Coordinates of C-alpha atoms in Angstrom, one line a residue:
M1 CA -30.8 0.6 -14.1
I2 CA -30.0 4.4 -15.8
K3 CA -27.1 5.3 -13.5
R4 CA -25.1 2.1 -13.0
K5 CA -25.1 2.3 -17.4
L6 CA -24.4 6.2 -17.1
T7 CA -22.0 5.0 -13.5
L8 CA -20.3 2.3 -16.1
F9 CA -20.0 4.4 -19.2
L10 CA -17.7 7.0 -17.4
I11 CA -16.0 4.2 -15.9
F12 CA -15.5 3.2 -19.5
F13 CA -14.7 6.9 -20.7
L14 CA -11.9 7.2 -18.1
L15 CA -9.9 4.1 -19.1
I16 CA -9.8 5.1 -22.7
L17 CA -8.6 8.8 -21.6
S18 CA -6.2 6.1 -19.3
L19 CA -4.2 5.1 -21.7
P20 CA -0.9 7.4 -22.3
S21 CA -1.1 7.2 -18.0
V22 CA 0.6 3.6 -18.8
K23 CA 1.4 2.9 -22.5
P24 CA 5.0 2.4 -21.4
F25 CA 3.8 -0.9 -19.9
I26 CA 2.2 -2.3 -23.1
N27 CA 6.2 -2.4 -24.6
R28 CA 8.3 -5.0 -25.0
G29 CA 11.6 -4.5 -22.6
F30 CA 11.1 -3.2 -18.4
F31 CA 12.7 0.1 -17.5
P32 CA 14.5 0.9 -14.3
M33 CA 12.8 2.1 -11.2
H34 CA 14.1 2.8 -8.0
D35 CA 12.6 -0.2 -6.5
D36 CA 13.8 -2.1 -8.9
T37 CA 12.3 -5.8 -7.6
Q38 CA 9.1 -6.0 -8.4
P39 CA 9.2 -9.0 -11.3
A40 CA 11.3 -10.8 -8.7
R41 CA 8.6 -10.3 -6.2
V42 CA 5.3 -11.0 -7.8
Y43 CA 7.6 -14.5 -9.1
E44 CA 8.6 -15.3 -5.5
M45 CA 5.0 -14.7 -3.5
A46 CA 3.2 -16.6 -6.6
K47 CA 5.9 -19.6 -5.7
A48 CA 4.4 -19.7 -2.2
L49 CA 1.4 -19.6 -3.2
S50 CA 1.5 -22.3 -5.9
Y51 CA 3.3 -24.8 -2.3
G52 CA -0.1 -23.8 -0.7
Q53 CA 1.4 -21.0 2.0
F54 CA -1.3 -19.0 2.5
P55 CA -1.5 -16.3 4.1
V56 CA 2.0 -15.7 2.4
R57 CA 4.6 -14.6 4.9
W58 CA 7.7 -15.9 4.1
V59 CA 9.6 -16.2 0.7
P60 CA 12.0 -18.7 0.2
D61 CA 15.3 -17.3 -2.3
L62 CA 15.5 -14.1 -1.5
G63 CA 17.5 -13.3 1.8
Y64 CA 20.4 -13.7 0.3
G65 CA 19.2 -17.4 -0.5
Y66 CA 18.3 -18.3 3.2
G67 CA 14.4 -17.0 2.7
Y68 CA 13.4 -14.5 4.6
P69 CA 9.7 -13.5 6.1
L70 CA 9.3 -10.2 3.5
F71 CA 5.2 -10.1 3.1
N72 CA 4.5 -10.5 6.6
Y73 CA 6.2 -6.9 6.8
Y74 CA 6.0 -5.7 3.5
A75 CA 2.5 -5.0 2.5
P76 CA 1.5 -8.1 -0.3
L77 CA -1.6 -6.8 -1.4
P78 CA -0.2 -5.4 -5.0
Y79 CA 2.3 -8.5 -5.0
Y80 CA -1.3 -11.7 -5.1
A81 CA -2.5 -9.3 -7.7
G82 CA 0.8 -10.2 -9.9
A83 CA 1.0 -13.4 -8.2
I84 CA -2.8 -14.4 -10.7
F85 CA -1.2 -13.3 -12.8
S86 CA 1.9 -15.8 -12.7
L87 CA -0.6 -18.5 -12.2
S88 CA -1.8 -18.5 -14.9
G89 CA 1.0 -18.9 -17.2
L90 CA 1.8 -15.2 -17.1
D91 CA 5.7 -14.7 -16.9
A92 CA 6.6 -12.6 -13.8
I93 CA 8.1 -9.5 -16.0
I94 CA 4.6 -9.1 -17.8
S95 CA 2.9 -10.2 -14.6
A96 CA 4.2 -7.7 -12.5
K97 CA 3.4 -5.3 -15.6
I98 CA 0.2 -6.2 -15.5
M99 CA 0.2 -5.3 -11.4
F100 CA 0.9 -1.7 -12.0
V101 CA -2.4 -0.9 -14.4
I102 CA -4.7 -2.7 -12.5
G103 CA -3.0 0.0 -9.2
I104 CA -2.9 2.9 -11.5
I105 CA -6.2 3.0 -13.5
L106 CA -7.7 2.1 -9.6
A107 CA -6.9 5.8 -8.6
G108 CA -8.7 7.2 -11.0
I109 CA -12.3 4.7 -11.0
T110 CA -12.4 5.6 -6.6
M111 CA -11.5 9.2 -7.7
L112 CA -14.3 9.5 -10.3
L113 CA -17.4 7.1 -8.1
L114 CA -16.6 9.4 -4.6
V115 CA -17.0 13.3 -6.8
N116 CA -19.7 11.2 -8.7
Y117 CA -21.6 10.0 -6.0
L118 CA -20.3 14.0 -4.1
A119 CA -21.5 16.3 -6.8
N120 CA -22.5 15.3 -10.9
P121 CA -20.0 13.2 -14.0
S122 CA -18.6 15.6 -15.1
A123 CA -16.7 16.9 -11.7
G124 CA -16.1 13.1 -11.4
I125 CA -14.3 12.8 -15.1
A126 CA -12.7 16.1 -13.9
S127 CA -12.0 15.1 -10.3
S128 CA -10.3 11.9 -11.3
L129 CA -7.9 12.8 -15.1
L130 CA -6.7 15.8 -12.0
Y131 CA -6.1 12.3 -9.3
L132 CA -5.0 9.7 -12.0
Y133 CA -2.8 13.1 -13.3
A134 CA -1.1 14.1 -11.4
P135 CA 2.5 14.3 -10.5
Y136 CA 3.8 13.1 -8.2
H137 CA 1.6 9.9 -9.2
A138 CA 3.6 9.5 -12.4
V139 CA 7.4 10.0 -9.4
N140 CA 4.9 7.0 -7.5
I141 CA 4.5 4.5 -11.3
Y142 CA 8.2 6.0 -13.6
V143 CA 11.3 6.6 -10.9
R144 CA 10.5 5.3 -8.2
G145 CA 8.8 2.2 -9.0
A146 CA 6.8 2.9 -5.7
V147 CA 4.0 0.2 -6.9
G148 CA 2.7 0.1 -2.8
E149 CA 1.9 3.5 -2.8
I150 CA -0.1 3.2 -6.0
Y151 CA -2.3 1.2 -4.6
A152 CA -3.0 2.0 -1.6
Y153 CA -3.3 5.9 -3.8
G154 CA -5.8 4.3 -5.7
F155 CA -7.5 2.9 -2.6
M156 CA -7.9 6.2 -0.8
P157 CA -11.3 7.5 -2.4
L158 CA -13.0 4.2 -2.2
Y159 CA -12.5 4.7 1.5
I160 CA -13.9 8.1 1.9
L161 CA -17.1 7.0 -0.7
G162 CA -17.8 5.2 2.5
L163 CA -17.2 6.9 5.2
V164 CA -19.5 9.9 3.5
M165 CA -22.4 7.8 2.6
I166 CA -22.2 5.8 6.4
I167 CA -22.6 10.1 7.0
N168 CA -25.3 10.5 4.4
K169 CA -27.8 8.1 6.6
T170 CA -29.6 6.5 3.4
K171 CA -31.1 2.7 4.5
K172 CA -28.6 1.8 1.0
D173 CA -25.5 4.7 1.3
V174 CA -25.3 2.6 5.3
R175 CA -24.9 -0.3 3.6
N176 CA -23.3 0.2 0.7
G177 CA -21.1 2.8 2.8
I178 CA -19.3 0.1 5.5
I179 CA -18.5 -2.3 2.4
L180 CA -16.5 0.4 0.7
S181 CA -15.4 2.1 3.8
S182 CA -13.7 -1.0 5.4
I183 CA -12.8 -2.7 1.8
G184 CA -11.4 1.3 0.9
L185 CA -9.6 1.2 4.3
A186 CA -7.8 -2.6 4.1
G187 CA -7.0 -1.8 0.8
I188 CA -4.7 0.8 1.7
I189 CA -3.3 -1.3 4.8
L190 CA -2.5 -4.1 2.8
S191 CA -1.1 -2.5 0.1
H192 CA 1.5 0.1 1.8
N193 CA 1.9 0.1 6.0
I194 CA 3.1 3.8 6.4
L195 CA 0.4 5.1 4.0
G196 CA -1.7 3.1 6.2
M197 CA -0.5 4.5 9.2
I198 CA -0.8 8.5 8.0
T199 CA -4.8 7.7 6.9
G200 CA -5.6 6.6 10.6
Y201 CA -4.5 10.0 11.8
F202 CA -6.6 11.7 9.5
T203 CA -8.8 9.5 10.4
L204 CA -8.6 10.2 14.8
A205 CA -8.0 14.0 13.2
F206 CA -11.7 13.3 12.2
M207 CA -13.2 11.0 14.8
I208 CA -12.1 13.2 17.2
P209 CA -13.4 16.6 16.2
Y210 CA -16.9 14.8 14.7
L211 CA -18.3 12.8 18.1
I212 CA -17.2 16.4 20.1
Y213 CA -20.0 18.4 17.3
L214 CA -22.7 15.6 17.9
I215 CA -22.8 15.8 21.5
I216 CA -22.5 19.1 21.7
K217 CA -25.6 19.1 18.7
K218 CA -27.3 16.8 21.8
S219 CA -26.8 14.0 18.6
K220 CA -27.7 10.5 18.2
L221 CA -24.0 8.4 18.1
T222 CA -25.4 6.1 16.0
V223 CA -23.7 7.1 13.1
F224 CA -20.7 7.7 15.0
F225 CA -20.8 4.3 16.4
V226 CA -21.4 2.7 12.6
L227 CA -18.4 5.1 10.9
T228 CA -17.0 3.1 13.2
L229 CA -17.4 -0.4 12.8
A230 CA -16.8 0.3 9.3
L231 CA -13.2 1.5 10.8
F232 CA -12.8 -1.6 12.8
M233 CA -14.2 -3.9 10.6
G234 CA -11.5 -1.9 7.6
V235 CA -8.6 -2.4 10.3
G236 CA -9.5 -6.3 10.9
L237 CA -9.8 -7.5 7.0
S238 CA -6.1 -6.8 7.2
A239 CA -5.1 -7.8 11.1
F240 CA -4.1 -11.2 9.3
F241 CA -0.9 -9.3 8.6
A242 CA -1.1 -5.8 10.0
L243 CA -0.8 -7.3 13.7
P244 CA 1.9 -9.8 12.9
A245 CA 4.3 -6.7 11.2
I246 CA 3.8 -4.7 14.5
A247 CA 4.1 -7.5 16.9
E248 CA 7.1 -10.0 15.6
K249 CA 9.4 -6.7 14.4
D250 CA 12.1 -7.2 16.0
Y251 CA 12.9 -10.6 14.7
S252 CA 13.7 -8.3 11.6
N253 CA 16.2 -4.6 11.0
V254 CA 13.4 -3.3 10.6
S255 CA 15.4 -0.1 12.1
K256 CA 17.3 0.3 9.5
I257 CA 14.6 2.1 7.7
I258 CA 14.9 5.0 9.4
S259 CA 19.0 5.6 10.2
G260 CA 21.3 6.9 8.0
G261 CA 20.6 8.6 4.8
S262 CA 16.2 7.8 5.5
D263 CA 15.8 10.0 8.6
Y264 CA 12.9 12.0 7.8
Y265 CA 14.9 15.5 8.7
L266 CA 17.2 15.4 5.4
H267 CA 13.8 15.1 3.6
F268 CA 11.7 17.5 4.4
V269 CA 10.7 20.1 0.9
T270 CA 10.3 23.8 0.5
L271 CA 7.1 25.3 -0.3
T272 CA 8.7 26.1 -4.2
Q273 CA 9.6 22.3 -4.9
L274 CA 5.5 21.6 -4.1
W275 CA 4.6 24.9 -7.2
D276 CA 7.6 23.3 -9.2
S277 CA 10.4 21.4 -9.0
S278 CA 12.9 19.9 -11.7
W279 CA 11.8 16.0 -13.2
G280 CA 14.6 13.5 -12.6
F281 CA 15.1 10.0 -11.8
A282 CA 17.6 9.8 -9.2
G283 CA 16.9 10.3 -5.7
S284 CA 15.9 12.3 -2.7
A285 CA 18.4 14.9 -0.6
P286 CA 19.0 16.6 1.4
G287 CA 17.8 20.4 1.6
V288 CA 17.0 21.2 -2.6
E289 CA 19.2 19.4 -4.5
D290 CA 16.9 16.4 -5.0
G291 CA 17.1 14.3 -8.0
M292 CA 13.1 14.3 -8.5
S293 CA 10.1 15.5 -8.2
F294 CA 8.1 17.4 -5.3
R295 CA 5.7 19.0 -7.3
I296 CA 2.2 18.8 -6.5
G297 CA 0.4 20.0 -9.6
K298 CA 0.1 23.6 -11.1
L299 CA -3.4 22.8 -12.2
H300 CA -3.9 21.3 -8.7
V301 CA -2.9 23.8 -6.7
I302 CA -4.8 26.9 -9.0
F303 CA -8.0 24.7 -9.7
A304 CA -7.8 24.1 -5.6
S305 CA -7.8 27.9 -4.6
I306 CA -10.0 28.9 -6.3
S307 CA -12.2 26.2 -5.1
I308 CA -11.3 26.8 -1.6
I309 CA -12.4 31.1 -2.3
L310 CA -15.3 29.9 -2.8
L311 CA -15.6 27.8 -0.1
V312 CA -14.9 30.9 1.6
F313 CA -17.6 32.8 0.6
F314 CA -20.4 29.7 0.3
Y315 CA -20.0 30.0 4.4
Y316 CA -19.3 33.0 5.0
W317 CA -20.7 34.8 3.4
K318 CA -23.3 33.7 0.9
R319 CA -22.6 34.8 -1.8
I320 CA -23.4 31.6 -3.9
P321 CA -26.7 31.0 -3.4
R322 CA -26.2 28.2 -6.6
L323 CA -23.9 25.9 -4.5
N324 CA -25.9 23.7 -2.8
L325 CA -23.1 20.1 -2.2
R326 CA -25.7 18.3 -3.5
T327 CA -28.4 19.1 -0.9
K328 CA -26.4 16.4 1.1
Q329 CA -26.3 18.8 4.7
P330 CA -24.4 15.3 6.8
V331 CA -21.7 15.9 3.9
K332 CA -21.6 19.4 3.6
G333 CA -19.4 19.7 6.6
L334 CA -17.0 17.7 4.4
Y335 CA -15.6 20.2 2.1
P336 CA -14.0 22.9 4.9
I337 CA -12.9 19.6 6.3
L338 CA -10.7 18.3 3.3
V339 CA -9.9 22.2 3.1
I340 CA -7.8 21.7 6.4
M341 CA -6.4 18.4 5.4
F342 CA -4.5 19.9 2.5
F343 CA -3.3 22.5 4.3
I344 CA -2.3 20.0 7.3
S345 CA -0.7 17.3 4.6
I346 CA 1.6 20.8 3.3
F347 CA 3.0 22.1 6.2
L348 CA 3.7 18.2 7.0
M349 CA 6.6 18.1 4.1
I350 CA 8.0 21.7 5.3
E351 CA 11.1 21.8 7.9
Q352 CA 8.4 23.8 10.1
S353 CA 6.9 20.1 11.4
S354 CA 9.7 18.7 12.3
Y355 CA 8.2 19.1 16.3
I356 CA 5.0 16.7 15.3
W357 CA 8.0 14.3 13.6
K358 CA 10.0 14.3 16.8
N359 CA 6.8 13.5 18.7
L360 CA 3.7 11.8 17.1
P361 CA 4.5 8.2 17.2
G362 CA 5.5 6.1 14.6
F363 CA 5.8 9.6 12.3
S364 CA 9.6 8.0 12.0
F365 CA 8.8 5.5 9.8
I366 CA 7.3 7.5 8.0
Q367 CA 11.0 8.1 6.4
Y368 CA 9.8 10.4 3.7
P369 CA 7.9 14.5 5.0
W370 CA 6.8 14.0 0.7
R371 CA 4.8 11.5 0.6
F372 CA 2.6 13.5 2.5
L373 CA 1.6 14.4 -1.5
N374 CA 0.0 11.2 -1.5
F375 CA -2.9 12.6 0.8
T376 CA -2.0 16.9 -0.7
V377 CA -2.6 15.6 -4.2
L378 CA -6.1 13.6 -2.8
Y379 CA -7.6 16.2 -1.4
A380 CA -7.2 19.1 -3.4
S381 CA -8.9 16.1 -6.2
I382 CA -11.4 16.6 -4.3
L383 CA -12.2 20.0 -3.9
I384 CA -12.3 20.8 -7.2
S385 CA -16.1 19.5 -8.0
V386 CA -17.1 23.0 -5.4
L387 CA -16.2 24.7 -8.9
F388 CA -18.8 21.7 -10.7
L389 CA -21.1 22.4 -8.0
A390 CA -21.3 26.2 -8.5
L391 CA -22.0 25.8 -11.8
K392 CA -25.3 25.9 -13.9
K393 CA -25.0 22.0 -15.4
N394 CA -24.5 23.8 -19.9
H395 CA -20.6 24.7 -17.2
Q396 CA -19.7 21.8 -15.7
L397 CA -19.4 20.3 -19.3
Y398 CA -17.3 23.5 -20.5
L399 CA -15.2 23.3 -16.8
C400 CA -15.3 19.7 -17.8
L401 CA -13.9 19.6 -20.7
L402 CA -10.9 22.7 -20.6
I403 CA -9.3 20.7 -17.7
L404 CA -9.7 17.4 -19.4
L405 CA -7.6 19.2 -22.2
L406 CA -5.3 21.4 -20.1
V407 CA -5.0 17.8 -18.4
L408 CA -3.7 15.7 -21.2
G409 CA -2.0 18.8 -22.8
S410 CA 0.7 18.7 -19.9
Y411 CA 0.6 16.4 -17.4
P412 CA 0.5 12.4 -19.8
N413 CA 4.3 13.8 -20.8
L414 CA 5.7 12.5 -17.6
F415 CA 3.7 9.1 -17.2
T416 CA 7.6 8.6 -19.7
P417 CA 10.3 5.9 -17.9
Q418 CA 13.7 7.1 -17.8
A419 CA 14.7 4.3 -20.8
I420 CA 13.3 0.9 -21.8
R421 CA 16.3 -1.6 -21.5
S422 CA 15.4 -4.9 -22.7
V423 CA 15.4 -7.9 -20.4
K424 CA 14.8 -11.4 -19.5
L425 CA 13.3 -13.4 -17.1
E426 CA 15.7 -14.9 -16.1
D427 CA 17.1 -11.2 -14.6
Y428 CA 14.5 -11.1 -12.3
V429 CA 14.2 -14.8 -10.8
S430 CA 16.9 -16.8 -11.9
Y431 CA 18.6 -18.1 -9.0
D432 CA 21.7 -16.1 -8.6
N433 CA 20.5 -12.8 -9.1
L434 CA 16.9 -13.6 -6.8
R435 CA 19.2 -14.6 -4.2
N436 CA 22.8 -12.5 -4.7
K437 CA 21.4 -8.2 -7.3
I438 CA 17.5 -8.3 -5.9
S439 CA 18.9 -9.0 -2.4
K440 CA 21.2 -6.5 -1.6
I441 CA 18.1 -4.1 -3.0
S442 CA 16.1 -4.5 -0.2
D443 CA 17.6 -6.9 3.1
E444 CA 15.9 -4.8 6.1
Y445 CA 13.7 -7.5 7.1
L446 CA 16.7 -9.7 7.4
P447 CA 17.3 -10.1 11.5
A448 CA 19.5 -7.5 12.8
N449 CA 22.6 -9.7 13.9
F450 CA 22.1 -11.1 10.1
V451 CA 25.2 -12.5 9.1
T452 CA 25.6 -11.5 5.1
P453 CA 27.2 -14.5 3.3
N454 CA 30.1 -13.1 0.9
P455 CA 30.0 -14.7 -0.7
P456 CA 26.9 -16.8 -0.3
N457 CA 27.5 -19.9 2.0
D458 CA 26.6 -24.0 0.9
L459 CA 23.2 -25.5 1.9
F460 CA 25.2 -26.8 4.8
S461 CA 27.6 -25.6 6.7
I462 CA 28.5 -29.4 7.6
D463 CA 31.3 -30.5 4.7
P464 CA 29.0 -33.0 3.3
T465 CA 31.9 -35.5 2.9
N466 CA 32.9 -35.4 6.2
P467 CA 32.6 -39.4 7.1
E468 CA 31.3 -39.1 10.5
V469 CA 27.9 -37.8 9.2
Q470 CA 24.9 -38.4 6.6
I471 CA 22.5 -36.2 5.6
K472 CA 20.1 -37.2 3.3
T473 CA 17.3 -35.0 2.2
L474 CA 14.3 -36.9 2.6
H475 CA 11.6 -33.0 0.9
D476 CA 12.4 -29.8 0.4
T477 CA 9.3 -27.0 0.6
P478 CA 10.0 -23.3 0.7
T479 CA 7.7 -24.4 3.9
Q480 CA 8.7 -28.1 4.9
K481 CA 11.8 -29.8 4.9
S482 CA 13.1 -33.3 5.9
Y483 CA 16.5 -34.8 6.8
I484 CA 17.8 -37.8 8.0
L485 CA 20.7 -37.3 10.0
N486 CA 23.4 -39.8 10.7
S487 CA 26.2 -39.0 12.7
K488 CA 28.9 -40.9 14.7
R489 CA 29.0 -37.2 17.5
S490 CA 27.4 -34.2 18.1
I491 CA 26.6 -31.8 16.0
D492 CA 25.3 -28.7 15.8
F493 CA 23.2 -28.4 12.5
Y494 CA 23.3 -25.6 10.0
P495 CA 20.3 -25.2 7.3
N496 CA 20.4 -22.5 4.6
I497 CA 17.3 -20.9 6.6
T498 CA 17.5 -17.1 8.0
Y499 CA 16.0 -17.5 11.5
F500 CA 12.3 -16.3 12.9
P501 CA 10.0 -17.8 14.7
S502 CA 7.6 -19.1 12.3
W503 CA 10.3 -22.4 12.1
R504 CA 10.2 -25.3 14.0
A505 CA 12.0 -27.8 14.5
T506 CA 11.0 -32.1 15.2
L507 CA 13.3 -34.1 16.0
D508 CA 12.0 -37.9 15.4
D509 CA 8.5 -36.7 16.9
T510 CA 10.2 -34.0 19.2
V511 CA 9.7 -30.5 18.9
I512 CA 13.3 -29.4 20.4
T513 CA 14.6 -25.2 20.6
I514 CA 15.7 -23.0 17.8
N515 CA 18.7 -20.7 18.2
N516 CA 19.8 -18.1 16.5
Y517 CA 22.9 -18.2 15.5
Q518 CA 24.1 -14.9 13.0
G519 CA 20.9 -14.3 11.9
K520 CA 19.8 -18.0 11.1
I521 CA 18.8 -21.5 11.8
G522 CA 21.2 -23.5 14.3
L523 CA 19.5 -26.9 15.7
V524 CA 21.6 -29.5 17.9
I525 CA 22.1 -32.9 17.1
P526 CA 23.0 -35.7 19.1
E527 CA 24.8 -38.3 17.8
G528 CA 23.3 -41.3 16.0
Q529 CA 20.5 -41.3 13.7
H530 CA 17.6 -39.5 13.9
S531 CA 14.4 -38.1 11.5
L532 CA 14.5 -34.3 11.4
I533 CA 11.8 -31.8 10.4
L534 CA 11.1 -28.3 9.8
S535 CA 8.0 -26.8 9.4
F536 CA 7.3 -22.9 9.0
V537 CA 4.0 -22.8 11.1
N538 CA 1.5 -19.9 12.5
T539 CA 2.2 -18.1 16.0
Q540 CA 0.1 -17.4 17.7
I541 CA -0.3 -13.7 17.0
Q542 CA -0.4 -14.9 13.3
L543 CA -3.5 -17.1 14.3
L544 CA -4.5 -14.2 16.4
S545 CA -4.5 -12.4 13.5
N546 CA -6.0 -14.8 10.8
F547 CA -8.7 -16.0 12.8
I548 CA -9.6 -11.8 13.2
S549 CA -9.2 -11.0 9.7
L550 CA -11.4 -14.2 9.1
S551 CA -14.2 -13.1 11.2
S552 CA -14.3 -9.5 10.2
L553 CA -14.5 -11.3 6.6
I554 CA -17.2 -13.4 7.6
L555 CA -18.9 -9.8 9.3
L556 CA -18.4 -8.1 5.9
V557 CA -20.4 -10.3 3.8
Y558 CA -22.8 -10.5 6.5
V559 CA -23.5 -6.6 6.3
S560 CA -23.5 -7.8 2.1
L561 CA -26.0 -10.2 2.0
F562 CA -29.0 -10.1 4.6
W563 CA -27.9 -6.4 6.7
K564 CA -31.4 -3.9 6.5
A565 CA -29.4 -0.5 8.1
K566 CA -32.7 -0.4 10.2
I567 CA -31.5 1.8 12.5
Y568 CA -32.1 4.2 10.1
V569 CA -35.0 3.5 9.2

């Protein structure tokens, strides 16, 4: 009970210290960002949920007014969070602000929980502040507006905490570890596809050597199987999104994101830029003439470097007897792994790693090597806990206070947008803005053969005044549309809907073929009067994915309530 109260106090204390990082969201208005679509996406998510669509895949107003399966490909978790507030009565701008704030604060809380478990409360506060106020975190928030990366960044420490608890092998820790690691991994994948893939690579880089180590030591493989179970549960929880995003990618123009200016080779950074680079609100450019900063953070580099030196002395010269790493023997091996991962994440951001980028599957979809800054800062923030483990308790408090003052005196000024502008809700959610301005910002999930309307077409390509064709709309929702058509001849009918295999057309109770006409639905309607129903349904892969996620959720509930981890007793 005392430990729980202390944890709650630490979280409350951290929330107070976090206020400068989210202060701009309290202001009236909103600020410009690279991905200036967030209120619109929250609005579309809430609208889809209000019509009973779950999980949400289709948004009706984007895609130049034709609708498209945005959340079949674009990680949806942050927008579910934002939609909750929108559905409760708040407008889309306020809901988007709350969505951002939740993701920002999540990073600090999860890092606090992780390092408090590994070391002590003082280390937890220090590491969480460094993680929360990292310069790249500010870039993601106030420059890029990359809400998906912000949320994934917040779930990463939770994922590692779960893995560490499993390896620690106490009865209570194993159960909690399975829960936290599976939720953490699912949270990463559902927040940002790319960071989910990178996390998968880092996980393999840990799991394979760990298995070899257990085999060499002739240890029981039980812990490895439990780790594998947790990973499968995490992937399973996110399967409703992740599997269709991969299996149905050919129905989109997703390859567009890895061509032209988004080619990874144009966006390597230099070691000098990682140490210090000019702050700016523009974009990434070839060479070193970037308009945004890629610094790790001088405090992060300095304190992480000291920690690495201490670890070298501890492991190879045994010169620091006080450094006990919380006396958890299985966890001791975590720190050398973090050091290796720290340097790997740095290496993968510089041009010398191009061979790896060319040959590892999926790496081209990362687009920007500097995305590995998320992981560099993650590992650096955890490594700093070594400093606290090497000090006496009263000295730990002094170090925590020093880091607190240095962080709050150096980094909060970065958590400021370029400008606060006066905006109206209509700027994001009016039909014209959704159909034009917002749609142009992100249209890579439309079909590859989609012909952009200019100006946008009317609802039907058939002239409604044509006396030979009569069309009556009976029902029109984002996922269900019905018409009565009466024609004196066979016609080609083009509803204002983007082509996607989830759409099913039923003509007079008979399912008919849907054609792909310039990336839009095309139907052949015979002469006479007919009833036509268009329904958005689950494809086979979507049904399978939904089943896997539901099964994983049931398993997670079972582990939470009933599993006793007897294998470790």
